[in-house]
Amino acid sequence: MEKKVEKENLDNKNLNKVIKRSKDVLNVLYLIGIIVLLILLSRLFIEYKIFKILGEILSVISPLFIGFVIAWLIDPFIKKITKISKDKIPRFASTIIAYLIVIGIIVGMIVIISPQLASQIKDFAGKVPYILNDIKEWINSLFKTLSVNGLNTKEVSTELTKKVIKITQSSTSEIANFMLQAGTGTINVLAKIILGIMVAFYLSLTFDKLNDKIEKKLPESWRDNYKELIKRINTSLRDYVGGVLIIMVLVFITQLIGFSIIGLEAPIIFAIFCALTDIIPYFGPYIGAIPAVIVGFAESPLVGVMTILVIFICQQLENNIYQPIIMGKTMKLHPITIMLGLLLFGHFLGILGMIIATPVIATIKVIYDFIQEQKEENKDSDDVDDKTKENFIEKITNIVDGNIETD
């Protein structure tokens, strides 16, 4: 009899393990199914040029999106000003003060950096042909060394040299065209940003009432959950965006100091590029490092090695000091989840997709966790109600049967 009981317990234990593993397999299959569906949809969208149409629509309405994001970011600052003044400063005045402070900081940074940045861009553009020529010589020297060691690299060396020569010959016209396109693109971006700031200002005047309007349109039973969910999403995203901006500034300062010390050409340009690409988790630092390392080795092997060392030190500072102190566990996302999101969003939306991947996934996670919490609370509530009903029925039954004395 005892052996039979032990066997049943053992079977139950193994059965639970099988069920758990089956759930894990189903979750993986579910995830794979979603990825396959997204890929099929992307193919369909590409076939019917839906991405192109959506891109044009997004380009047109981008000032509205930019305005909403700016208003969302500045709203806590406006509320802080109103709170500090103990509601003596109205919303309109608080909005003006907040925007003047933010715009003043941005303009101040541009005034400080732009003269040196413009000078470095001009100097760097003039040195590009010489840098390309140095790269060609470096490639030849590298392949000569490899040939001495017994490797047949003549064909590869010849092909690479031809490509570098071709780039060098067309570099002057290419740079001129690039500068023209970059200038036109910059003007268009600045125009959209300025229009976005104007939209943001008008949104900020009544941004605090936006949630109230949405809330009133919801059923009364949903309102408390809506408030809590919006609060969690706002907290998570604002912490992330604020942390990323601070880390970008720190990365820029660190890289600028390092590149300036080692004598890298145009240190401000490469420091800005490294800071901007740092927005993309995991892959961003490597994307930002490539141009700086190439130019470093084109100057000299020593500068190239020192450039790698500076980038490595900056990454160590970011991973061990900046990220833990500033970001902490803001997103609470598994690295594999972030990487998968970067690959998917990058595939469908390019660089923009990689930038928005983490906050979008974080928002989905917040919503998912909130739904799960509500399910658990409802389940616990139902269990308590069922238990209360059972106790009540049992008590009535006992009274009827005469098992309990009543007062």
Short mmCIF file of N, CA and C in Angstrom, two decimals, residues 46-111:
data_model
loop_
_atom_site.label_atom_id
_atom_site.label_comp_id
_atom_site.label_asym_id
_atom_site.label_seq_id
_atom_site.Cartn_x
_atom_site.Cartn_y
_atom_site.Cartn_z
N ILE A 46 5.50 44.99 -47.96
CA ILE A 46 6.50 45.37 -48.96
C ILE A 46 5.93 45.17 -50.37
N GLU A 47 5.21 44.05 -50.55
CA GLU A 47 4.64 43.73 -51.86
C GLU A 47 3.67 44.82 -52.33
N TYR A 48 2.83 45.30 -51.42
CA TYR A 48 1.83 46.32 -51.76
C TYR A 48 2.28 47.74 -51.40
N LYS A 49 3.59 47.88 -51.07
CA LYS A 49 4.19 49.19 -50.77
C LYS A 49 3.48 49.93 -49.64
N ILE A 50 2.98 49.14 -48.68
CA ILE A 50 2.27 49.75 -47.55
C ILE A 50 3.25 50.50 -46.64
N PHE A 51 4.48 49.94 -46.50
CA PHE A 51 5.50 50.60 -45.68
C PHE A 51 5.83 51.99 -46.24
N LYS A 52 5.89 52.07 -47.57
CA LYS A 52 6.19 53.36 -48.21
C LYS A 52 5.09 54.37 -47.94
N ILE A 53 3.84 53.91 -48.04
CA ILE A 53 2.70 54.80 -47.79
C ILE A 53 2.68 55.24 -46.33
N LEU A 54 2.90 54.27 -45.42
CA LEU A 54 2.94 54.60 -44.00
C LEU A 54 4.08 55.56 -43.68
N GLY A 55 5.22 55.34 -44.35
CA GLY A 55 6.36 56.23 -44.15
C GLY A 55 6.05 57.66 -44.55
N GLU A 56 5.37 57.82 -45.68
CA GLU A 56 4.99 59.16 -46.14
C GLU A 56 3.99 59.81 -45.17
N ILE A 57 3.04 59.00 -44.69
CA ILE A 57 2.05 59.53 -43.73
C ILE A 57 2.74 59.97 -42.44
N LEU A 58 3.64 59.11 -41.94
CA LEU A 58 4.37 59.43 -40.71
C LEU A 58 5.25 60.65 -40.88
N SER A 59 5.82 60.80 -42.08
CA SER A 59 6.66 61.97 -42.35
C SER A 59 5.84 63.26 -42.29
N VAL A 60 4.61 63.19 -42.81
CA VAL A 60 3.73 64.37 -42.80
C VAL A 60 3.29 64.72 -41.38
N ILE A 61 2.91 63.69 -40.61
CA ILE A 61 2.37 63.96 -39.26
C ILE A 61 3.47 63.93 -38.18
N SER A 62 4.73 63.80 -38.60
CA SER A 62 5.82 63.73 -37.62
C SER A 62 5.88 64.93 -36.67
N PRO A 63 5.58 66.17 -37.13
CA PRO A 63 5.57 67.28 -36.17
C PRO A 63 4.56 67.08 -35.04
N LEU A 64 3.41 66.45 -35.35
CA LEU A 64 2.42 66.18 -34.30
C LEU A 64 2.96 65.17 -33.30
N PHE A 65 3.63 64.14 -33.82
CA PHE A 65 4.22 63.12 -32.93
C PHE A 65 5.34 63.73 -32.09
N ILE A 66 6.21 64.52 -32.73
CA ILE A 66 7.30 65.19 -32.01
C ILE A 66 6.72 66.10 -30.94
N GLY A 67 5.67 66.84 -31.31
CA GLY A 67 5.02 67.75 -30.34
C GLY A 67 4.45 67.02 -29.15
N PHE A 68 3.82 65.88 -29.41
CA PHE A 68 3.23 65.11 -28.31
C PHE A 68 4.32 64.59 -27.38
N VAL A 69 5.42 64.07 -27.95
CA VAL A 69 6.52 63.54 -27.13
C VAL A 69 7.14 64.65 -26.28
N ILE A 70 7.36 65.82 -26.89
CA ILE A 70 7.95 66.95 -26.15
C ILE A 70 7.02 67.39 -25.02
N ALA A 71 5.73 67.50 -25.34
CA ALA A 71 4.76 67.90 -24.31
C ALA A 71 4.70 66.88 -23.18
N TRP A 72 4.78 65.60 -23.53
CA TRP A 72 4.75 64.53 -22.53
C TRP A 72 5.98 64.59 -21.63
N LEU A 73 7.15 64.90 -22.23
CA LEU A 73 8.38 64.97 -21.46
C LEU A 73 8.42 66.19 -20.53
N ILE A 74 7.90 67.32 -21.02
CA ILE A 74 7.99 68.57 -20.25
C ILE A 74 6.88 68.70 -19.22
N ASP A 75 5.80 67.93 -19.38
CA ASP A 75 4.65 68.07 -18.48
C ASP A 75 5.02 67.96 -16.98
N PRO A 76 5.85 66.98 -16.55
CA PRO A 76 6.22 66.93 -15.13
C PRO A 76 6.95 68.19 -14.65
N PHE A 77 7.76 68.79 -15.54
CA PHE A 77 8.48 70.02 -15.20
C PHE A 77 7.49 71.17 -14.99
N ILE A 78 6.48 71.24 -15.85
CA ILE A 78 5.45 72.29 -15.72
C ILE A 78 4.70 72.11 -14.40
N LYS A 79 4.34 70.87 -14.10
CA LYS A 79 3.63 70.59 -12.84
C LYS A 79 4.50 70.94 -11.63
N LYS A 80 5.82 70.70 -11.76
CA LYS A 80 6.74 71.01 -10.67
C LYS A 80 6.78 72.51 -10.39
N ILE A 81 6.81 73.30 -11.46
CA ILE A 81 6.83 74.76 -11.30
C ILE A 81 5.55 75.23 -10.61
N THR A 82 4.41 74.68 -11.05
CA THR A 82 3.13 75.05 -10.44
C THR A 82 3.08 74.65 -8.97
N LYS A 83 3.63 73.46 -8.67
CA LYS A 83 3.62 72.96 -7.29
C LYS A 83 4.52 73.81 -6.39
N ILE A 84 5.71 74.17 -6.89
CA ILE A 84 6.64 74.99 -6.11
C ILE A 84 6.02 76.35 -5.77
N SER A 85 5.29 76.89 -6.74
CA SER A 85 4.65 78.20 -6.50
C SER A 85 3.37 78.09 -5.67
N LYS A 86 3.04 76.83 -5.26
CA LYS A 86 1.81 76.57 -4.49
C LYS A 86 0.57 77.07 -5.23
N ASP A 87 0.55 76.76 -6.53
CA ASP A 87 -0.57 77.07 -7.43
C ASP A 87 -0.78 78.56 -7.64
N LYS A 88 0.20 79.39 -7.26
CA LYS A 88 0.08 80.84 -7.51
C LYS A 88 0.38 81.17 -8.96
N ILE A 89 1.23 80.33 -9.60
CA ILE A 89 1.52 80.52 -11.03
C ILE A 89 0.55 79.65 -11.83
N PRO A 90 -0.24 80.23 -12.71
CA PRO A 90 -1.19 79.43 -13.49
C PRO A 90 -0.49 78.53 -14.50
N ARG A 91 -1.23 77.60 -15.06
CA ARG A 91 -0.69 76.62 -16.01
C ARG A 91 -0.05 77.32 -17.21
N PHE A 92 -0.67 78.34 -17.72
CA PHE A 92 -0.16 79.04 -18.90
C PHE A 92 1.23 79.62 -18.61
N ALA A 93 1.38 80.30 -17.47
CA ALA A 93 2.67 80.92 -17.11
C ALA A 93 3.73 79.84 -16.83
N SER A 94 3.32 78.77 -16.15
CA SER A 94 4.25 77.66 -15.87
C SER A 94 4.77 77.04 -17.17
N THR A 95 3.89 76.91 -18.16
CA THR A 95 4.27 76.34 -19.46
C THR A 95 5.30 77.23 -20.15
N ILE A 96 5.06 78.55 -20.13
CA ILE A 96 6.00 79.49 -20.76
C ILE A 96 7.36 79.42 -20.08
N ILE A 97 7.37 79.42 -18.74
CA ILE A 97 8.63 79.36 -17.98
C ILE A 97 9.38 78.07 -18.30
N ALA A 98 8.67 76.95 -18.31
CA ALA A 98 9.30 75.64 -18.57
C ALA A 98 9.94 75.61 -19.96
N TYR A 99 9.21 76.08 -20.97
CA TYR A 99 9.73 76.06 -22.33
C TYR A 99 10.90 77.02 -22.51
N LEU A 100 10.83 78.18 -21.87
CA LEU A 100 11.95 79.13 -21.95
C LEU A 100 13.22 78.54 -21.35
N ILE A 101 13.07 77.85 -20.22
CA ILE A 101 14.24 77.23 -19.57
C ILE A 101 14.83 76.13 -20.45
N VAL A 102 13.98 75.25 -20.97
CA VAL A 102 14.45 74.14 -21.81
C VAL A 102 15.10 74.66 -23.09
N ILE A 103 14.42 75.59 -23.77
CA ILE A 103 14.96 76.14 -25.02
C ILE A 103 16.27 76.89 -24.73
N GLY A 104 16.32 77.60 -23.61
CA GLY A 104 17.54 78.32 -23.23
C GLY A 104 18.72 77.38 -23.04
N ILE A 105 18.47 76.23 -22.39
CA ILE A 105 19.55 75.24 -22.19
C ILE A 105 20.03 74.68 -23.53
N ILE A 106 19.08 74.36 -24.42
CA ILE A 106 19.44 73.80 -25.73
C ILE A 106 20.22 74.81 -26.56
N VAL A 107 19.72 76.06 -26.60
CA VAL A 107 20.40 77.12 -27.37
C VAL A 107 21.80 77.36 -26.81
N GLY A 108 21.91 77.37 -25.48
CA GLY A 108 23.22 77.56 -24.85
C GLY A 108 24.21 76.49 -25.25
N MET A 109 23.76 75.23 -25.27
CA MET A 109 24.64 74.13 -25.67
C MET A 109 25.04 74.27 -27.14
N ILE A 110 24.09 74.67 -28.00
CA ILE A 110 24.39 74.84 -29.42
C ILE A 110 25.41 75.96 -29.62
N VAL A 111 25.22 77.07 -28.89
CA VAL A 111 26.14 78.21 -29.01
C VAL A 111 27.55 77.82 -28.58
#
